[in-house]
């Protein structure tokens, strides 16, 4: 599959972006449709369409840069009280651009941003059952 997206163009400098941070591996720039003022995207320069394709070392670096951006947002004129990280992996999760990206979303009271969810209260046995299933999957993945 073609890994090319608009983010590849931004990395190559062939599409405009408002950069906030760049190093040899990572680029951070303003989201063109911010959900709150100061909304930043952090992306790996090496194309990876999904978490499954993302080098875990690079995943760590995305998070590190996200932490720095969060600190910068708090000190900048954005002047936020809090920060949310958000990453959509897959269409069902809301991913629209298939180049992994970490959203760094500054928060202020009453900014209107939120996740819609209906938390449930399953019995412990259900939690234990799924925990076991996930542990099994992790073991199989580790053996590959
Ligand atoms: P997703 O839904 O895939 O998690 O988020 C994609 C994000 O990329 C959206 O927040 C969208 O506004 C942003 N985006 C899409 N195209 C561009 C673009 O050309 N430039 C910038 N700066 N952001 C973009």
PDB file of C-alpha atoms and ligand atoms in Angstrom:
ATOM      1  CA  UNK A   1       0.000   0.000   0.000  1.00  0.00           C
ATOM      2  CA  UNK A   2       1.133   3.521  -0.728  1.00  0.00           C
ATOM      3  CA  UNK A   3       2.303   5.156   2.533  1.00  0.00           C
ATOM      4  CA  UNK A   4       1.979   8.614   0.998  1.00  0.00           C
ATOM      5  CA  UNK A   5      -0.283  11.107   2.776  1.00  0.00           C
ATOM      6  CA  UNK A   6      -0.490  14.883   3.142  1.00  0.00           C
ATOM      7  CA  UNK A   7       1.844  14.472   6.119  1.00  0.00           C
ATOM      8  CA  UNK A   8       4.557  13.115   3.785  1.00  0.00           C
ATOM      9  CA  UNK A   9       4.218  16.343   1.792  1.00  0.00           C
ATOM     10  CA  UNK A  10       4.490  18.393   4.976  1.00  0.00           C
ATOM     11  CA  UNK A  11       7.633  16.481   6.027  1.00  0.00           C
ATOM     12  CA  UNK A  12       9.137  17.050   2.582  1.00  0.00           C
ATOM     13  CA  UNK A  13       8.316  20.771   2.769  1.00  0.00           C
ATOM     14  CA  UNK A  14       6.045  20.431  -0.268  1.00  0.00           C
ATOM     15  CA  UNK A  15       2.920  21.427   1.675  1.00  0.00           C
ATOM     16  CA  UNK A  16       2.697  24.311   4.138  1.00  0.00           C
ATOM     17  CA  UNK A  17       2.727  23.731   7.884  1.00  0.00           C
ATOM     18  CA  UNK A  18       3.192  25.790  11.024  1.00  0.00           C
ATOM     19  CA  UNK A  19       6.033  23.948  12.721  1.00  0.00           C
ATOM     20  CA  UNK A  20       6.568  23.958  16.453  1.00  0.00           C
ATOM     21  CA  UNK A  21       9.342  21.347  16.747  1.00  0.00           C
ATOM     22  CA  UNK A  22      11.580  19.298  14.458  1.00  0.00           C
ATOM     23  CA  UNK A  23      14.456  16.869  14.854  1.00  0.00           C
ATOM     24  CA  UNK A  24      15.863  14.082  12.676  1.00  0.00           C
ATOM     25  CA  UNK A  25      13.016  11.700  13.548  1.00  0.00           C
ATOM     26  CA  UNK A  26      10.001  13.748  14.523  1.00  0.00           C
ATOM     27  CA  UNK A  27       8.027  16.764  13.336  1.00  0.00           C
ATOM     28  CA  UNK A  28       5.395  18.675  15.313  1.00  0.00           C
ATOM     29  CA  UNK A  29       3.100  21.231  13.709  1.00  0.00           C
ATOM     30  CA  UNK A  30      -0.208  22.973  14.261  1.00  0.00           C
ATOM     31  CA  UNK A  31      -3.328  21.020  13.336  1.00  0.00           C
ATOM     32  CA  UNK A  32      -5.035  22.813  10.458  1.00  0.00           C
ATOM     33  CA  UNK A  33      -8.449  22.228  12.099  1.00  0.00           C
ATOM     34  CA  UNK A  34      -7.701  22.643  15.805  1.00  0.00           C
ATOM     35  CA  UNK A  35     -10.276  21.301  18.249  1.00  0.00           C
ATOM     36  CA  UNK A  36      -8.931  23.829  20.744  1.00  0.00           C
ATOM     37  CA  UNK A  37      -6.505  26.724  20.134  1.00  0.00           C
ATOM     38  CA  UNK A  38      -2.929  25.402  20.127  1.00  0.00           C
ATOM     39  CA  UNK A  39      -3.793  21.845  18.976  1.00  0.00           C
ATOM     40  CA  UNK A  40      -0.511  20.264  17.808  1.00  0.00           C
ATOM     41  CA  UNK A  41       0.207  17.063  15.855  1.00  0.00           C
ATOM     42  CA  UNK A  42       3.401  15.086  16.497  1.00  0.00           C
ATOM     43  CA  UNK A  43       4.431  12.707  13.714  1.00  0.00           C
ATOM     44  CA  UNK A  44       7.326  10.371  12.928  1.00  0.00           C
ATOM     45  CA  UNK A  45       9.196  11.346   9.775  1.00  0.00           C
ATOM     46  CA  UNK A  46       9.379   7.712   8.712  1.00  0.00           C
ATOM     47  CA  UNK A  47       5.940   6.816   7.346  1.00  0.00           C
ATOM     48  CA  UNK A  48       3.949   4.333   9.426  1.00  0.00           C
ATOM     49  CA  UNK A  49       0.253   3.974   8.684  1.00  0.00           C
ATOM     50  CA  UNK A  50      -0.641   2.392  12.015  1.00  0.00           C
ATOM     51  CA  UNK A  51       0.678   1.560  15.476  1.00  0.00           C
ATOM     52  CA  UNK A  52       1.449  -1.919  14.148  1.00  0.00           C
ATOM     53  CA  UNK A  53       3.808  -0.404  11.574  1.00  0.00           C
ATOM     54  CA  UNK A  54       5.379   2.107  13.970  1.00  0.00           C
ATOM     55  CA  UNK A  55       8.852   1.317  15.322  1.00  0.00           C
ATOM     56  CA  UNK A  56       8.294   1.164  19.128  1.00  0.00           C
ATOM     57  CA  UNK A  57      11.416   3.281  19.668  1.00  0.00           C
ATOM     58  CA  UNK A  58       9.783   5.920  17.504  1.00  0.00           C
ATOM     59  CA  UNK A  59       6.576   5.529  19.491  1.00  0.00           C
ATOM     60  CA  UNK A  60       8.569   6.378  22.612  1.00  0.00           C
ATOM     61  CA  UNK A  61      10.024   9.380  20.864  1.00  0.00           C
ATOM     62  CA  UNK A  62       6.574  10.615  19.804  1.00  0.00           C
ATOM     63  CA  UNK A  63       5.498  10.478  23.441  1.00  0.00           C
ATOM     64  CA  UNK A  64       8.675  12.278  24.610  1.00  0.00           C
ATOM     65  CA  UNK A  65       8.149  15.050  22.091  1.00  0.00           C
ATOM     66  CA  UNK A  66       4.475  15.176  23.065  1.00  0.00           C
ATOM     67  CA  UNK A  67       5.540  15.741  26.683  1.00  0.00           C
ATOM     68  CA  UNK A  68       7.783  18.620  25.620  1.00  0.00           C
ATOM     69  CA  UNK A  69       5.040  20.160  23.511  1.00  0.00           C
ATOM     70  CA  UNK A  70       2.648  19.864  26.459  1.00  0.00           C
ATOM     71  CA  UNK A  71       5.120  21.735  28.662  1.00  0.00           C
ATOM     72  CA  UNK A  72       5.583  24.328  25.922  1.00  0.00           C
ATOM     73  CA  UNK A  73       1.854  24.793  25.524  1.00  0.00           C
ATOM     74  CA  UNK A  74       1.482  25.443  29.251  1.00  0.00           C
ATOM     75  CA  UNK A  75       4.187  28.126  29.139  1.00  0.00           C
ATOM     76  CA  UNK A  76       3.143  29.660  25.825  1.00  0.00           C
ATOM     77  CA  UNK A  77       0.457  32.211  25.107  1.00  0.00           C
ATOM     78  CA  UNK A  78      -1.907  29.281  24.549  1.00  0.00           C
ATOM     79  CA  UNK A  79      -2.095  29.351  28.341  1.00  0.00           C
ATOM     80  CA  UNK A  80      -3.827  26.039  28.899  1.00  0.00           C
ATOM     81  CA  UNK A  81      -4.758  24.471  32.254  1.00  0.00           C
ATOM     82  CA  UNK A  82      -4.446  20.900  31.033  1.00  0.00           C
ATOM     83  CA  UNK A  83      -3.482  18.755  28.055  1.00  0.00           C
ATOM     84  CA  UNK A  84      -4.974  15.669  26.428  1.00  0.00           C
ATOM     85  CA  UNK A  85      -3.021  13.231  24.260  1.00  0.00           C
ATOM     86  CA  UNK A  86      -5.072  11.456  21.616  1.00  0.00           C
ATOM     87  CA  UNK A  87      -4.076   8.931  18.975  1.00  0.00           C
ATOM     88  CA  UNK A  88      -6.535   7.338  16.557  1.00  0.00           C
ATOM     89  CA  UNK A  89      -5.363   3.950  15.261  1.00  0.00           C
ATOM     90  CA  UNK A  90      -7.706   2.679  12.565  1.00  0.00           C
ATOM     91  CA  UNK A  91     -10.840   3.941  10.849  1.00  0.00           C
ATOM     92  CA  UNK A  92     -13.094   2.778  13.679  1.00  0.00           C
ATOM     93  CA  UNK A  93     -10.970   4.768  16.128  1.00  0.00           C
ATOM     94  CA  UNK A  94     -11.448   7.882  14.011  1.00  0.00           C
ATOM     95  CA  UNK A  95      -8.161   7.867  12.092  1.00  0.00           C
ATOM     96  CA  UNK A  96      -8.402   9.997   8.964  1.00  0.00           C
ATOM     97  CA  UNK A  97      -4.758  10.472   7.992  1.00  0.00           C
ATOM     98  CA  UNK A  98      -2.886   7.180   7.643  1.00  0.00           C
ATOM     99  CA  UNK A  99       0.445   8.386   8.947  1.00  0.00           C
ATOM    100  CA  UNK A 100       0.618   7.838  12.721  1.00  0.00           C
ATOM    101  CA  UNK A 101       0.172  11.077  14.644  1.00  0.00           C
ATOM    102  CA  UNK A 102      -0.176  12.053  18.276  1.00  0.00           C
ATOM    103  CA  UNK A 103      -2.652  14.844  18.952  1.00  0.00           C
ATOM    104  CA  UNK A 104      -1.546  17.187  21.746  1.00  0.00           C
ATOM    105  CA  UNK A 105      -4.657  19.104  22.737  1.00  0.00           C
ATOM    106  CA  UNK A 106      -4.458  22.031  25.141  1.00  0.00           C
ATOM    107  CA  UNK A 107      -7.380  22.263  27.531  1.00  0.00           C
ATOM    108  CA  UNK A 108      -9.071  25.178  29.210  1.00  0.00           C
ATOM    109  CA  UNK A 109     -12.283  25.122  31.245  1.00  0.00           C
ATOM    110  CA  UNK A 110     -15.385  25.029  29.055  1.00  0.00           C
ATOM    111  CA  UNK A 111     -13.435  24.560  25.806  1.00  0.00           C
ATOM    112  CA  UNK A 112     -16.009  22.080  24.527  1.00  0.00           C
ATOM    113  CA  UNK A 113     -13.580  19.240  23.871  1.00  0.00           C
ATOM    114  CA  UNK A 114     -14.452  15.824  25.234  1.00  0.00           C
ATOM    115  CA  UNK A 115     -14.655  12.122  24.508  1.00  0.00           C
ATOM    116  CA  UNK A 116     -18.115  10.654  24.294  1.00  0.00           C
ATOM    117  CA  UNK A 117     -18.286   7.331  26.104  1.00  0.00           C
ATOM    118  CA  UNK A 118     -20.629   5.214  28.200  1.00  0.00           C
ATOM    119  CA  UNK A 119     -18.496   3.696  30.980  1.00  0.00           C
ATOM    120  CA  UNK A 120     -19.802   0.368  32.270  1.00  0.00           C
ATOM    121  CA  UNK A 121     -19.255  -1.538  35.522  1.00  0.00           C
ATOM    122  CA  UNK A 122     -18.528  -5.153  34.529  1.00  0.00           C
ATOM    123  CA  UNK A 123     -18.027  -7.778  37.251  1.00  0.00           C
ATOM    124  CA  UNK A 124     -14.414  -8.581  38.235  1.00  0.00           C
ATOM    125  CA  UNK A 125     -14.741 -11.994  36.569  1.00  0.00           C
ATOM    126  CA  UNK A 126     -15.292 -10.311  33.203  1.00  0.00           C
ATOM    127  CA  UNK A 127     -12.286  -8.034  33.744  1.00  0.00           C
ATOM    128  CA  UNK A 128     -10.158 -11.040  34.758  1.00  0.00           C
ATOM    129  CA  UNK A 129     -11.315 -13.022  31.729  1.00  0.00           C
ATOM    130  CA  UNK A 130     -10.402 -10.302  29.249  1.00  0.00           C
ATOM    131  CA  UNK A 131      -7.129  -9.591  31.086  1.00  0.00           C
ATOM    132  CA  UNK A 132      -6.221 -13.261  30.612  1.00  0.00           C
ATOM    133  CA  UNK A 133      -7.128 -13.124  26.945  1.00  0.00           C
ATOM    134  CA  UNK A 134      -4.988 -10.024  26.420  1.00  0.00           C
ATOM    135  CA  UNK A 135      -2.062 -11.572  28.363  1.00  0.00           C
ATOM    136  CA  UNK A 136      -2.298 -14.602  26.081  1.00  0.00           C
ATOM    137  CA  UNK A 137      -2.203 -12.398  22.996  1.00  0.00           C
ATOM    138  CA  UNK A 138       0.817 -10.510  24.365  1.00  0.00           C
ATOM    139  CA  UNK A 139       2.653 -13.800  24.951  1.00  0.00           C
ATOM    140  CA  UNK A 140       1.931 -14.954  21.398  1.00  0.00           C
ATOM    141  CA  UNK A 141       3.131 -11.622  19.992  1.00  0.00           C
ATOM    142  CA  UNK A 142       6.319 -11.813  22.078  1.00  0.00           C
ATOM    143  CA  UNK A 143       7.051 -15.280  20.638  1.00  0.00           C
ATOM    144  CA  UNK A 144       6.822 -14.127  17.004  1.00  0.00           C
TER     145      UNK A 144
HETATM  146  P1  LIG B   1      -7.069  11.834  12.763  1.00  0.00           P
HETATM  147  O1  LIG B   1      -8.564  11.948  12.668  1.00  0.00           O
HETATM  148  O2  LIG B   1      -6.487  11.009  11.643  1.00  0.00           O
HETATM  149  O3  LIG B   1      -6.611  11.394  14.131  1.00  0.00           O
HETATM  150  O4  LIG B   1      -6.530  13.307  12.642  1.00  0.00           O
HETATM  151  C1  LIG B   1      -6.066  13.874  11.464  1.00  0.00           C
HETATM  152  C2  LIG B   1      -5.777  15.322  11.803  1.00  0.00           C
HETATM  153  O5  LIG B   1      -4.986  15.866  10.763  1.00  0.00           O
HETATM  154  C3  LIG B   1      -7.047  16.168  11.905  1.00  0.00           C
HETATM  155  O6  LIG B   1      -7.093  16.773  13.182  1.00  0.00           O
HETATM  156  C4  LIG B   1      -6.886  17.169  10.776  1.00  0.00           C
HETATM  157  O7  LIG B   1      -7.362  18.443  11.102  1.00  0.00           O
HETATM  158  C5  LIG B   1      -5.394  17.170  10.547  1.00  0.00           C
HETATM  159  N1  LIG B   1      -5.012  17.500   9.188  1.00  0.00           N
HETATM  160  C6  LIG B   1      -5.509  16.955   8.050  1.00  0.00           C
HETATM  161  N2  LIG B   1      -4.909  17.500   6.969  1.00  0.00           N
HETATM  162  C7  LIG B   1      -4.012  18.393   7.448  1.00  0.00           C
HETATM  163  C8  LIG B   1      -3.093  19.290   6.800  1.00  0.00           C
HETATM  164  O8  LIG B   1      -2.984  19.357   5.590  1.00  0.00           O
HETATM  165  N3  LIG B   1      -2.338  20.070   7.615  1.00  0.00           N
HETATM  166  C9  LIG B   1      -2.443  20.010   8.976  1.00  0.00           C
HETATM  167  N4  LIG B   1      -1.647  20.835   9.674  1.00  0.00           N
HETATM  168  N5  LIG B   1      -3.297  19.196   9.620  1.00  0.00           N
HETATM  169  C10 LIG B   1      -4.085  18.406   8.855  1.00  0.00           C
END
